[in-house]
N, CA, C and O of each residue as an XYZ file, in Angstrom:
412
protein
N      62.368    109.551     75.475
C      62.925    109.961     76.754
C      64.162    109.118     77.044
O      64.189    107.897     76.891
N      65.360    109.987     77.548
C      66.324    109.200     77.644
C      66.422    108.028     78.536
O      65.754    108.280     79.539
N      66.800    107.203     78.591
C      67.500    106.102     80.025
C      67.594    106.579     81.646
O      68.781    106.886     81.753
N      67.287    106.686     82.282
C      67.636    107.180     83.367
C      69.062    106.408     84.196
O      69.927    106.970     84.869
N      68.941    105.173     83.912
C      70.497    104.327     83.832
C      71.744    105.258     82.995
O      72.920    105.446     83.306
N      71.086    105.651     82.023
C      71.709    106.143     80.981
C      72.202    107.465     81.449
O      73.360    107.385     81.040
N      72.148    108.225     81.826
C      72.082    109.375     82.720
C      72.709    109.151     83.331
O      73.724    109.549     82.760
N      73.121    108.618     84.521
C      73.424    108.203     85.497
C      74.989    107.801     85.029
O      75.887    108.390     85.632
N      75.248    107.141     84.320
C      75.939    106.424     84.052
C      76.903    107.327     83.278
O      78.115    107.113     83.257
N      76.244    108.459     82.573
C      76.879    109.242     82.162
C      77.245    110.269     82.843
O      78.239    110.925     82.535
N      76.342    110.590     84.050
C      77.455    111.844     85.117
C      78.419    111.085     86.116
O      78.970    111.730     87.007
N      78.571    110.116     86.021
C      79.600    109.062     86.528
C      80.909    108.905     85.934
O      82.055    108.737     86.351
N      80.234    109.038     84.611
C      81.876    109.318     83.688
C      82.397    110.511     83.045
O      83.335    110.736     82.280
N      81.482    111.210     83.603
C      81.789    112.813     83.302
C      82.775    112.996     84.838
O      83.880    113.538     84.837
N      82.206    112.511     85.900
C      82.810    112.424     86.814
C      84.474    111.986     86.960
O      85.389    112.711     87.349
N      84.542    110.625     86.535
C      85.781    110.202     86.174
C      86.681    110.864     85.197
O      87.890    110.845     85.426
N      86.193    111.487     84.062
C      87.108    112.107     83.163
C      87.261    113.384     83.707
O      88.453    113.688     83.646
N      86.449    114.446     84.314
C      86.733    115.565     85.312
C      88.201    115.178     86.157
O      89.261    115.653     85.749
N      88.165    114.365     87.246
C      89.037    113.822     87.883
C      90.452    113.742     87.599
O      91.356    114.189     88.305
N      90.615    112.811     85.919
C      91.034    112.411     85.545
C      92.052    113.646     84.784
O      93.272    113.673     84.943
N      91.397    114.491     84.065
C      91.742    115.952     83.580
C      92.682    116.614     84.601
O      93.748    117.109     84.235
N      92.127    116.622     86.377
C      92.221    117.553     87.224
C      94.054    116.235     87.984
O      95.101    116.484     88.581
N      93.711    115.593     87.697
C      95.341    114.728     87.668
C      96.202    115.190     86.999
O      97.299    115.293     87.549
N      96.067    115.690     85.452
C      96.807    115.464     84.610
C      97.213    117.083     84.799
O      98.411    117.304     84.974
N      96.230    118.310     84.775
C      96.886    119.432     84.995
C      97.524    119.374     86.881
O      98.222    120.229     87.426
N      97.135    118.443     87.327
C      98.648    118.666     88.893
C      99.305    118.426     88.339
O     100.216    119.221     88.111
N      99.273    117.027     87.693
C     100.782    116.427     87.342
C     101.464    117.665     86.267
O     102.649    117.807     86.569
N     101.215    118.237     85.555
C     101.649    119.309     84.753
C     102.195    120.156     85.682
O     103.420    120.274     85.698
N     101.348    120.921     86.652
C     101.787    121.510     87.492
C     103.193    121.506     88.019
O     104.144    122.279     87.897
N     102.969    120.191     88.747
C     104.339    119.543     90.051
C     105.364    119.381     88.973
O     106.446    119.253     89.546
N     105.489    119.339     87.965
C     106.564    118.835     87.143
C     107.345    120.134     87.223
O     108.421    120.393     87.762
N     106.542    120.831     86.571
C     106.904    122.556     86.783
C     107.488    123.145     88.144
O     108.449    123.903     88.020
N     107.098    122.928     89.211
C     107.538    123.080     90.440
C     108.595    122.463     90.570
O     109.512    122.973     91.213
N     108.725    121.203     89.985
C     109.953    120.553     90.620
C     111.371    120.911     89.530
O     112.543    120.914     89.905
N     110.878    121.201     88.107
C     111.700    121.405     87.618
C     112.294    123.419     87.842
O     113.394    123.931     87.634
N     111.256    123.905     88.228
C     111.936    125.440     88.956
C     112.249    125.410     89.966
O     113.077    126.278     90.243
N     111.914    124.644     90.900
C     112.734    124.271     92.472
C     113.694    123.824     92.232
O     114.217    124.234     93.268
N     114.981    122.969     91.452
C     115.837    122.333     91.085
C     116.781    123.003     90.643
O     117.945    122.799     90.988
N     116.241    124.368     89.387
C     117.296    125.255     88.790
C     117.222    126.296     90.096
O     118.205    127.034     90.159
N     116.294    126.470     91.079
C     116.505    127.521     91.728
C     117.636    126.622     93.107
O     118.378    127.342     93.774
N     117.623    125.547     93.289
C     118.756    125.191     94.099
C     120.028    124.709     93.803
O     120.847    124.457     94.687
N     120.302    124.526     92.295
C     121.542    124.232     91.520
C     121.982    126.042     91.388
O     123.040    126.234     90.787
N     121.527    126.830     91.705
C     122.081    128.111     91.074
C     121.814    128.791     92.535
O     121.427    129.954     92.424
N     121.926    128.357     93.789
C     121.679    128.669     94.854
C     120.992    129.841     95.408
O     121.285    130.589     96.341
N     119.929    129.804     94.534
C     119.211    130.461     94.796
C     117.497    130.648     95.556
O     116.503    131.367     95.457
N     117.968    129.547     96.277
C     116.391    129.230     97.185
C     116.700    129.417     98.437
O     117.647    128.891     99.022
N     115.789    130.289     98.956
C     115.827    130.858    100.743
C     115.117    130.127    101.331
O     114.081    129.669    100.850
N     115.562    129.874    102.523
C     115.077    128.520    103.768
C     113.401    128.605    103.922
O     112.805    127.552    104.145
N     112.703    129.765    103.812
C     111.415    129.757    103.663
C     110.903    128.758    101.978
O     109.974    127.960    102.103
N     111.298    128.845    101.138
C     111.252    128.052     99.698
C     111.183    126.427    100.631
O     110.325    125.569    100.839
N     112.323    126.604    100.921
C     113.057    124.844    100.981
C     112.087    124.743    102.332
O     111.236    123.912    102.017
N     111.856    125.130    103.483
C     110.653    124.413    104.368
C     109.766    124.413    103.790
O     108.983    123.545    104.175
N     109.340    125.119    102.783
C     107.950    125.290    102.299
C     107.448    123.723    101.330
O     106.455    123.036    101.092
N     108.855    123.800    101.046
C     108.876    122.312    100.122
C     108.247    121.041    100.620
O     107.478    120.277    100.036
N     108.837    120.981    102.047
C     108.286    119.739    102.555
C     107.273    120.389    103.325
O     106.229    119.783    103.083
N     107.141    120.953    103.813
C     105.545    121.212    104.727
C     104.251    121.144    104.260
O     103.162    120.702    104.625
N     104.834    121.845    103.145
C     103.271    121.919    102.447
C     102.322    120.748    101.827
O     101.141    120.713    101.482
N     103.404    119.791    101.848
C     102.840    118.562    101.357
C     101.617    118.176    102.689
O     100.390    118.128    102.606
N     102.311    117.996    103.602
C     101.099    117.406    104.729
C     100.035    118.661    104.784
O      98.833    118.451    104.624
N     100.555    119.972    105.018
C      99.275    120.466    105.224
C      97.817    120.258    104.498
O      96.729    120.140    105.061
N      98.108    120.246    103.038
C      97.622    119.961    101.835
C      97.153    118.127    101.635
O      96.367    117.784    100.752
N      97.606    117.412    102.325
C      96.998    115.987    102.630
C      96.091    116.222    103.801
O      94.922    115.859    103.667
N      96.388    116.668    104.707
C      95.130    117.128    106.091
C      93.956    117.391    105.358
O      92.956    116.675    105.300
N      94.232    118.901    104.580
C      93.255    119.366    104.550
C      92.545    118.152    103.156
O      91.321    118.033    103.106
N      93.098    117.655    102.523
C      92.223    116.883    102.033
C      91.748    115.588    101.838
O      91.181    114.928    100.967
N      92.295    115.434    103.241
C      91.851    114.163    103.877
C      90.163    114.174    105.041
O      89.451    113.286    105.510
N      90.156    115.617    105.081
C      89.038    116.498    105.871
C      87.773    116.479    104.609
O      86.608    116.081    104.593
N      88.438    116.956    103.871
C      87.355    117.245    102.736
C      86.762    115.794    102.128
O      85.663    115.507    101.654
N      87.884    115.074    102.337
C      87.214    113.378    101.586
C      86.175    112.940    102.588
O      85.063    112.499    102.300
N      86.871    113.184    104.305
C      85.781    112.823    104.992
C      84.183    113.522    105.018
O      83.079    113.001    105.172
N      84.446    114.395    104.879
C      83.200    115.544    104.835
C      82.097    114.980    103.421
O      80.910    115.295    103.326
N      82.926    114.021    102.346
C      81.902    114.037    101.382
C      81.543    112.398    101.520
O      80.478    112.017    101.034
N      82.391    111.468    102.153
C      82.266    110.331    102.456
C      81.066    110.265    103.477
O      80.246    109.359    103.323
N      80.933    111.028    104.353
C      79.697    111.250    105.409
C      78.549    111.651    104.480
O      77.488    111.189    104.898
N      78.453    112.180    103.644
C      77.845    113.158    102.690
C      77.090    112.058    102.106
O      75.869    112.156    101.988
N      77.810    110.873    101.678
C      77.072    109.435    100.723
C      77.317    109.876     99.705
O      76.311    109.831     98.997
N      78.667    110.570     98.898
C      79.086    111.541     97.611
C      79.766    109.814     96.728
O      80.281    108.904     97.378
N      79.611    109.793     95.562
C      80.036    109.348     94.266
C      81.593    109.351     94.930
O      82.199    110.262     95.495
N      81.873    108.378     94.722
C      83.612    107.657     94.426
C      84.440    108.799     94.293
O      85.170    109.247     95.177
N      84.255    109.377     92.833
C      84.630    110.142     92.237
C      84.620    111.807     92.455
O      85.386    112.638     91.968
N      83.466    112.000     93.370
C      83.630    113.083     94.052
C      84.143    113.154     95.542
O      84.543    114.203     96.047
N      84.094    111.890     96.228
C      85.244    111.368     97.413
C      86.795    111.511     96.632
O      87.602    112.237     97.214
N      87.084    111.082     95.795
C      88.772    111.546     95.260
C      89.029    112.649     94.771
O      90.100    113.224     94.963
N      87.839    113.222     93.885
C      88.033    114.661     94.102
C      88.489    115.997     95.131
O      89.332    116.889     95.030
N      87.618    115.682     96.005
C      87.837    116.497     97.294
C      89.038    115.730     98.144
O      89.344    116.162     99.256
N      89.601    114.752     97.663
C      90.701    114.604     98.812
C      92.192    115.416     97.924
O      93.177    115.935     98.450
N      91.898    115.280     96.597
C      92.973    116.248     95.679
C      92.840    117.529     95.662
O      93.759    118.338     95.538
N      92.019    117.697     95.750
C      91.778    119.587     95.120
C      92.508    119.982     96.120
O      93.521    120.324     95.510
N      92.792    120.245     97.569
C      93.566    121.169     98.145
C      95.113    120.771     97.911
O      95.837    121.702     98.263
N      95.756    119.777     97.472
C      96.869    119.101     96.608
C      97.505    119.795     94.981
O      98.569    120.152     94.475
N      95.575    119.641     94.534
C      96.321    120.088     93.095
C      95.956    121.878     93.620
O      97.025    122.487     93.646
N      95.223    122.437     93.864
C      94.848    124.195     94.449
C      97.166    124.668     94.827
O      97.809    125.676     94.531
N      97.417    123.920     95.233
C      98.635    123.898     96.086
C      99.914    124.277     95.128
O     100.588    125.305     95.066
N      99.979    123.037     94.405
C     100.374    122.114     93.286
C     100.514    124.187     92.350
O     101.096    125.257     92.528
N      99.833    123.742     91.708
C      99.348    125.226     90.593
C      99.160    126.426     91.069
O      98.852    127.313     90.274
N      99.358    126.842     93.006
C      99.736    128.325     92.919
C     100.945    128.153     93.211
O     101.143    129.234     93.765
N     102.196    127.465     93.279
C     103.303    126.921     93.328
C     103.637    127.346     91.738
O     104.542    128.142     91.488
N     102.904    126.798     90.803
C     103.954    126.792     89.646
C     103.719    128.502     89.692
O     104.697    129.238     89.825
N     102.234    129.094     89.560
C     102.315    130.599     89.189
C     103.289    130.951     89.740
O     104.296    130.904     89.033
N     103.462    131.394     91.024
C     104.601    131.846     91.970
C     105.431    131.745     91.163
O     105.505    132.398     90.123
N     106.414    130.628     91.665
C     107.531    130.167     90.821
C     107.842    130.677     89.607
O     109.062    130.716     89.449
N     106.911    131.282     88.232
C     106.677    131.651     87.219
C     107.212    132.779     87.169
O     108.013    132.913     86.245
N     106.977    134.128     88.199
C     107.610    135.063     88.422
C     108.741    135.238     88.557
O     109.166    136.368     88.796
């Protein structure tokens, strides 16, 4: 029978490398966004809805997952699922940005 430490210890770092994964495709993401937001304003082609959208969306997307961290922090949730839920509406954001943009 396995460890129960052992267990434990291992959905902890399944946890962290989840996380860790879900960083690396935002950061993939935002790179993408920033590098099609850039050719779309060097070739003047971004409408004032684009360019507010640019900066707004950042806070909305920290609110809301600054709500969700609290909601799992009350919860007594794993570290790792407290940083989870404060990203996901960040990276959710992040990656329908690049699709869009893609078009």
């Amino acid at each position: 029978m396995a460890n129960p430490a052992f267990l434990v210890n291992l959905q902890v770092s399944k946890g962290w490398f989840d996380l860790a994964l879900a960083c690396w495709r935002m950061n993939q993401a935002a790179t993408e966004v920033i590098v099609r937001r850039s050719v779309m304003m060097s070739r003047g082609r971004m409408d004032r809805g684009e360019a507010m959208g640019m900066v707004t969306e950042k806070y909305v997307a920290a609110a809301a997952g600054l709500g969700q961290a609290s909601v799992q922090v009350a919860l007594g949730a794993r570290p790792d699922v407290i940083v989870g839920a404060a990203l996901s509406p960040v990276q959710r954001k992040t990656q329908a940005n690049a699709r869009r943009l893609r078009r």
